[in-house]
mmCIF file of C-alpha atoms in Angstrom:
data_model
loop_
_atom_site.group_PDB
_atom_site.id
_atom_site.type_symbol
_atom_site.label_atom_id
_atom_site.label_comp_id
_atom_site.label_asym_id
_atom_site.label_seq_id
_atom_site.Cartn_x
_atom_site.Cartn_y
_atom_site.Cartn_z
ATOM 1 C CA UNK M 234 0.000 0.000 0.000
ATOM 2 C CA UNK M 235 1.341 3.386 -0.941
ATOM 3 C CA UNK M 236 0.474 6.985 -0.330
ATOM 4 C CA UNK M 237 -2.430 8.738 1.303
ATOM 5 C CA UNK M 238 -5.873 9.427 -0.024
ATOM 6 C CA UNK M 239 -8.608 11.939 0.598
ATOM 7 C CA UNK M 240 -11.713 10.415 2.068
ATOM 8 C CA UNK M 241 -15.058 11.839 3.096
ATOM 9 C CA UNK M 242 -14.585 10.130 6.457
ATOM 10 C CA UNK M 243 -11.619 9.454 8.684
ATOM 11 C CA UNK M 244 -12.222 5.748 9.006
ATOM 12 C CA UNK M 245 -10.430 2.679 7.709
ATOM 13 C CA UNK M 246 -10.912 -0.931 8.615
ATOM 14 C CA UNK M 247 -11.428 -4.456 7.482
ATOM 15 C CA UNK M 248 -14.306 -6.677 6.629
ATOM 16 C CA UNK M 249 -15.272 -10.251 7.335
ATOM 17 C CA UNK M 250 -12.151 -12.321 6.787
ATOM 18 C CA UNK M 251 -9.704 -9.512 7.561
ATOM 19 C CA UNK M 252 -6.830 -10.854 9.612
ATOM 20 C CA UNK M 253 -4.957 -9.049 12.380
ATOM 21 C CA UNK M 254 -1.950 -8.952 10.038
ATOM 22 C CA UNK M 255 -4.045 -7.169 7.390
ATOM 23 C CA UNK M 256 -5.319 -4.597 9.894
ATOM 24 C CA UNK M 257 -1.743 -4.042 11.120
ATOM 25 C CA UNK M 258 -0.531 -3.561 7.515
ATOM 26 C CA UNK M 259 -3.395 -1.123 6.885
ATOM 27 C CA UNK M 260 -2.525 0.861 10.018
ATOM 28 C CA UNK M 261 1.142 0.950 9.022
ATOM 29 C CA UNK M 262 0.264 2.082 5.496
ATOM 30 C CA UNK M 263 -1.582 5.163 6.736
ATOM 31 C CA UNK M 264 0.449 5.944 9.867
ATOM 32 C CA UNK M 265 1.904 9.085 8.262
ATOM 33 C CA UNK M 266 -1.415 10.233 6.770
ATOM 34 C CA UNK M 267 -3.519 12.902 8.395
ATOM 35 C CA UNK M 268 -7.277 12.490 8.869
ATOM 36 C CA UNK M 269 -9.380 14.608 6.544
ATOM 37 C CA UNK M 270 -9.452 18.311 7.091
ATOM 38 C CA UNK M 271 -12.671 19.212 8.850
ATOM 39 C CA UNK M 272 -13.012 22.227 6.550
ATOM 40 C CA UNK M 273 -13.967 19.722 3.815
ATOM 41 C CA UNK M 274 -17.398 19.268 5.407
ATOM 42 C CA UNK M 275 -20.409 19.449 3.183
ATOM 43 C CA UNK M 276 -21.154 23.098 2.464
ATOM 44 C CA UNK M 277 -24.888 22.750 3.007
ATOM 45 C CA UNK M 278 -24.336 21.299 6.492
ATOM 46 C CA UNK M 279 -21.861 23.659 8.189
ATOM 47 C CA UNK M 280 -20.493 22.396 11.479
ATOM 48 C CA UNK M 281 -21.458 18.801 10.790
ATOM 49 C CA UNK M 282 -18.621 16.312 10.965
ATOM 50 C CA UNK M 283 -20.813 13.215 11.113
ATOM 51 C CA UNK M 284 -20.930 10.478 8.514
ATOM 52 C CA UNK M 285 -23.665 11.460 6.096
ATOM 53 C CA UNK M 286 -25.079 8.961 3.618
ATOM 54 C CA UNK M 287 -28.256 8.905 1.609
ATOM 55 C CA UNK M 288 -30.575 7.018 -0.608
ATOM 56 C CA UNK M 289 -33.631 9.128 -1.281
ATOM 57 C CA UNK M 290 -33.582 9.860 2.463
ATOM 58 C CA UNK M 291 -30.665 11.075 4.577
ATOM 59 C CA UNK M 292 -28.839 8.723 6.889
ATOM 60 C CA UNK M 293 -26.671 10.603 9.380
ATOM 61 C CA UNK M 294 -24.551 8.678 11.825
ATOM 62 C CA UNK M 295 -24.850 10.176 15.309
ATOM 63 C CA UNK M 296 -22.925 9.442 18.499
ATOM 64 C CA UNK M 297 -25.994 7.902 20.134
ATOM 65 C CA UNK M 298 -26.509 5.477 17.239
ATOM 66 C CA UNK M 299 -24.642 2.461 18.527
ATOM 67 C CA UNK M 300 -25.771 -0.062 15.922
ATOM 68 C CA UNK M 301 -26.309 0.166 12.176
ATOM 69 C CA UNK M 302 -28.289 -2.627 10.542
ATOM 70 C CA UNK M 303 -26.776 -3.467 7.142
ATOM 71 C CA UNK M 304 -28.792 -5.870 5.010
ATOM 72 C CA UNK M 305 -26.323 -8.479 3.710
ATOM 73 C CA UNK M 306 -28.662 -10.661 1.626
ATOM 74 C CA UNK M 307 -27.946 -8.959 -1.727
ATOM 75 C CA UNK M 308 -24.456 -10.389 -1.730
ATOM 76 C CA UNK M 309 -23.676 -13.328 -4.042
ATOM 77 C CA UNK M 310 -20.852 -14.391 -1.728
ATOM 78 C CA UNK M 311 -23.131 -14.529 1.316
ATOM 79 C CA UNK M 312 -26.531 -15.625 -0.003
ATOM 80 C CA UNK M 313 -26.961 -18.661 -2.225
ATOM 81 C CA UNK M 314 -30.589 -17.712 -2.883
ATOM 82 C CA UNK M 315 -29.609 -14.242 -4.134
ATOM 83 C CA UNK M 316 -26.739 -15.672 -6.191
ATOM 84 C CA UNK M 317 -29.096 -18.145 -7.887
ATOM 85 C CA UNK M 318 -31.579 -15.401 -8.785
ATOM 86 C CA UNK M 319 -28.831 -13.203 -10.247
ATOM 87 C CA UNK M 320 -27.355 -16.084 -12.266
ATOM 88 C CA UNK M 321 -30.821 -16.882 -13.626
ATOM 89 C CA UNK M 322 -31.424 -13.230 -14.526
ATOM 90 C CA UNK M 323 -34.378 -12.935 -12.121
ATOM 91 C CA UNK M 324 -33.582 -9.372 -11.067
ATOM 92 C CA UNK M 325 -37.156 -8.559 -10.013
ATOM 93 C CA UNK M 326 -37.159 -11.504 -7.605
ATOM 94 C CA UNK M 327 -33.698 -10.472 -6.336
ATOM 95 C CA UNK M 328 -35.065 -6.966 -5.726
ATOM 96 C CA UNK M 329 -37.705 -8.445 -3.425
ATOM 97 C CA UNK M 330 -34.861 -9.590 -1.165
ATOM 98 C CA UNK M 331 -33.574 -6.007 -0.899
ATOM 99 C CA UNK M 332 -37.057 -4.614 -0.279
ATOM 100 C CA UNK M 333 -37.690 -7.214 2.440
ATOM 101 C CA UNK M 334 -34.470 -6.256 4.191
ATOM 102 C CA UNK M 335 -35.440 -2.576 4.287
ATOM 103 C CA UNK M 336 -38.966 -3.407 5.447
ATOM 104 C CA UNK M 337 -37.528 -5.501 8.285
ATOM 105 C CA UNK M 338 -35.144 -2.809 9.501
ATOM 106 C CA UNK M 339 -32.032 -2.619 7.325
ATOM 107 C CA UNK M 340 -30.665 0.927 7.314
ATOM 108 C CA UNK M 341 -28.206 0.205 4.463
ATOM 109 C CA UNK M 342 -28.172 -2.509 1.767
ATOM 110 C CA UNK M 343 -24.958 -4.340 0.895
ATOM 111 C CA UNK M 344 -24.541 -5.241 -2.801
ATOM 112 C CA UNK M 345 -21.905 -7.683 -4.038
ATOM 113 C CA UNK M 346 -21.741 -9.345 -7.454
ATOM 114 C CA UNK M 347 -18.206 -10.825 -7.271
ATOM 115 C CA UNK M 348 -18.575 -14.268 -8.813
ATOM 116 C CA UNK M 349 -16.707 -15.831 -11.731
ATOM 117 C CA UNK M 350 -19.958 -16.874 -13.420
ATOM 118 C CA UNK M 351 -21.603 -13.443 -13.183
ATOM 119 C CA UNK M 352 -20.845 -10.311 -15.201
ATOM 120 C CA UNK M 353 -20.436 -8.244 -12.038
ATOM 121 C CA UNK M 354 -20.204 -4.929 -13.847
ATOM 122 C CA UNK M 355 -23.490 -5.426 -15.688
ATOM 123 C CA UNK M 356 -25.222 -6.962 -12.656
ATOM 124 C CA UNK M 357 -24.217 -4.010 -10.459
ATOM 125 C CA UNK M 358 -25.442 -1.511 -13.039
ATOM 126 C CA UNK M 359 -28.805 -3.248 -13.566
ATOM 127 C CA UNK M 360 -29.471 -3.938 -9.893
ATOM 128 C CA UNK M 361 -28.599 -0.437 -8.663
ATOM 129 C CA UNK M 362 -30.890 1.037 -11.329
ATOM 130 C CA UNK M 363 -33.617 -1.426 -10.338
ATOM 131 C CA UNK M 364 -33.282 -0.362 -6.694
ATOM 132 C CA UNK M 365 -33.751 3.265 -7.804
ATOM 133 C CA UNK M 366 -37.148 2.306 -9.249
ATOM 134 C CA UNK M 367 -38.364 0.832 -5.953
ATOM 135 C CA UNK M 368 -39.407 3.544 -3.426
ATOM 136 C CA UNK M 369 -39.338 1.203 -0.432
ATOM 137 C CA UNK M 370 -35.736 0.285 -1.179
ATOM 138 C CA UNK M 371 -34.241 3.381 -2.806
ATOM 139 C CA UNK M 372 -34.663 5.412 0.371
ATOM 140 C CA UNK M 373 -31.671 3.754 2.067
ATOM 141 C CA UNK M 374 -27.976 4.128 1.231
ATOM 142 C CA UNK M 375 -26.082 1.284 -0.391
ATOM 143 C CA UNK M 376 -22.880 -0.454 0.565
ATOM 144 C CA UNK M 377 -21.091 -1.096 -2.734
ATOM 145 C CA UNK M 378 -19.109 -4.225 -1.899
ATOM 146 C CA UNK M 379 -16.608 -5.515 -4.438
ATOM 147 C CA UNK M 380 -12.943 -6.375 -4.658
ATOM 148 C CA UNK M 381 -13.048 -5.163 -8.276
ATOM 149 C CA UNK M 382 -12.624 -1.412 -8.587
ATOM 150 C CA UNK M 383 -14.564 -1.065 -11.898
ATOM 151 C CA UNK M 384 -17.597 -2.731 -10.283
ATOM 152 C CA UNK M 385 -17.442 -0.242 -7.397
ATOM 153 C CA UNK M 386 -17.267 2.639 -9.867
ATOM 154 C CA UNK M 387 -20.264 1.227 -11.760
ATOM 155 C CA UNK M 388 -22.284 1.101 -8.545
ATOM 156 C CA UNK M 389 -21.360 4.685 -7.686
ATOM 157 C CA UNK M 390 -22.187 5.932 -11.187
ATOM 158 C CA UNK M 391 -25.666 4.435 -11.050
ATOM 159 C CA UNK M 392 -26.675 5.262 -7.462
ATOM 160 C CA UNK M 393 -28.602 8.476 -6.805
ATOM 161 C CA UNK M 394 -27.352 8.952 -3.253
ATOM 162 C CA UNK M 395 -24.222 8.876 -1.159
ATOM 163 C CA UNK M 396 -23.116 5.400 -0.198
ATOM 164 C CA UNK M 397 -20.312 3.355 1.340
ATOM 165 C CA UNK M 398 -17.694 1.525 -0.720
ATOM 166 C CA UNK M 399 -16.591 -1.681 0.979
ATOM 167 C CA UNK M 400 -13.911 -4.285 0.316
ATOM 168 C CA UNK M 401 -11.488 -2.493 -1.964
ATOM 169 C CA UNK M 402 -8.429 -4.689 -1.722
ATOM 170 C CA UNK M 403 -5.019 -4.986 -3.227
ATOM 171 C CA UNK M 404 -5.021 -8.778 -3.549
ATOM 172 C CA UNK M 405 -4.137 -8.482 -7.247
ATOM 173 C CA UNK M 406 -1.486 -5.853 -6.551
ATOM 174 C CA UNK M 407 -1.158 -2.133 -7.124
ATOM 175 C CA UNK M 408 -1.530 -0.725 -10.622
ATOM 176 C CA UNK M 409 0.689 2.309 -11.181
#
């Protein structure tokens, strides 16, 4: 890992499967980096240094919010049922999984299409656009979860709000 980056938050971490060695390497990689400058806050929310996300509705992380419910069922690596629907091209049925998660309390929806038998780029594009057409689901922010940078970019390009990007890794190395 090289260099520093500008982020909208001052948080780094791992995900399921992250080892203590990985977290240590991550900490070492950014030890000389400074957290973001608080003057980079959103202009329309002066004085706010909280994590601000959105779907069609705002999601603002506050100090008294000690648990965030992230729906993980729209992840082909974590849900065989979702993976099967995506492979079969049954996007409308897959959307029902996302809607159900929001209706049962998910505050964010995790999307992952990393599978060798799925065109992850196209699946991300179609599914994010499908979510935008569903009012009960589009109100929450997304967690764009992929180890493939182009898939993350595709999710960001097609989402109408401000979301989280999860699982960027360097397991295939650094491209200069």
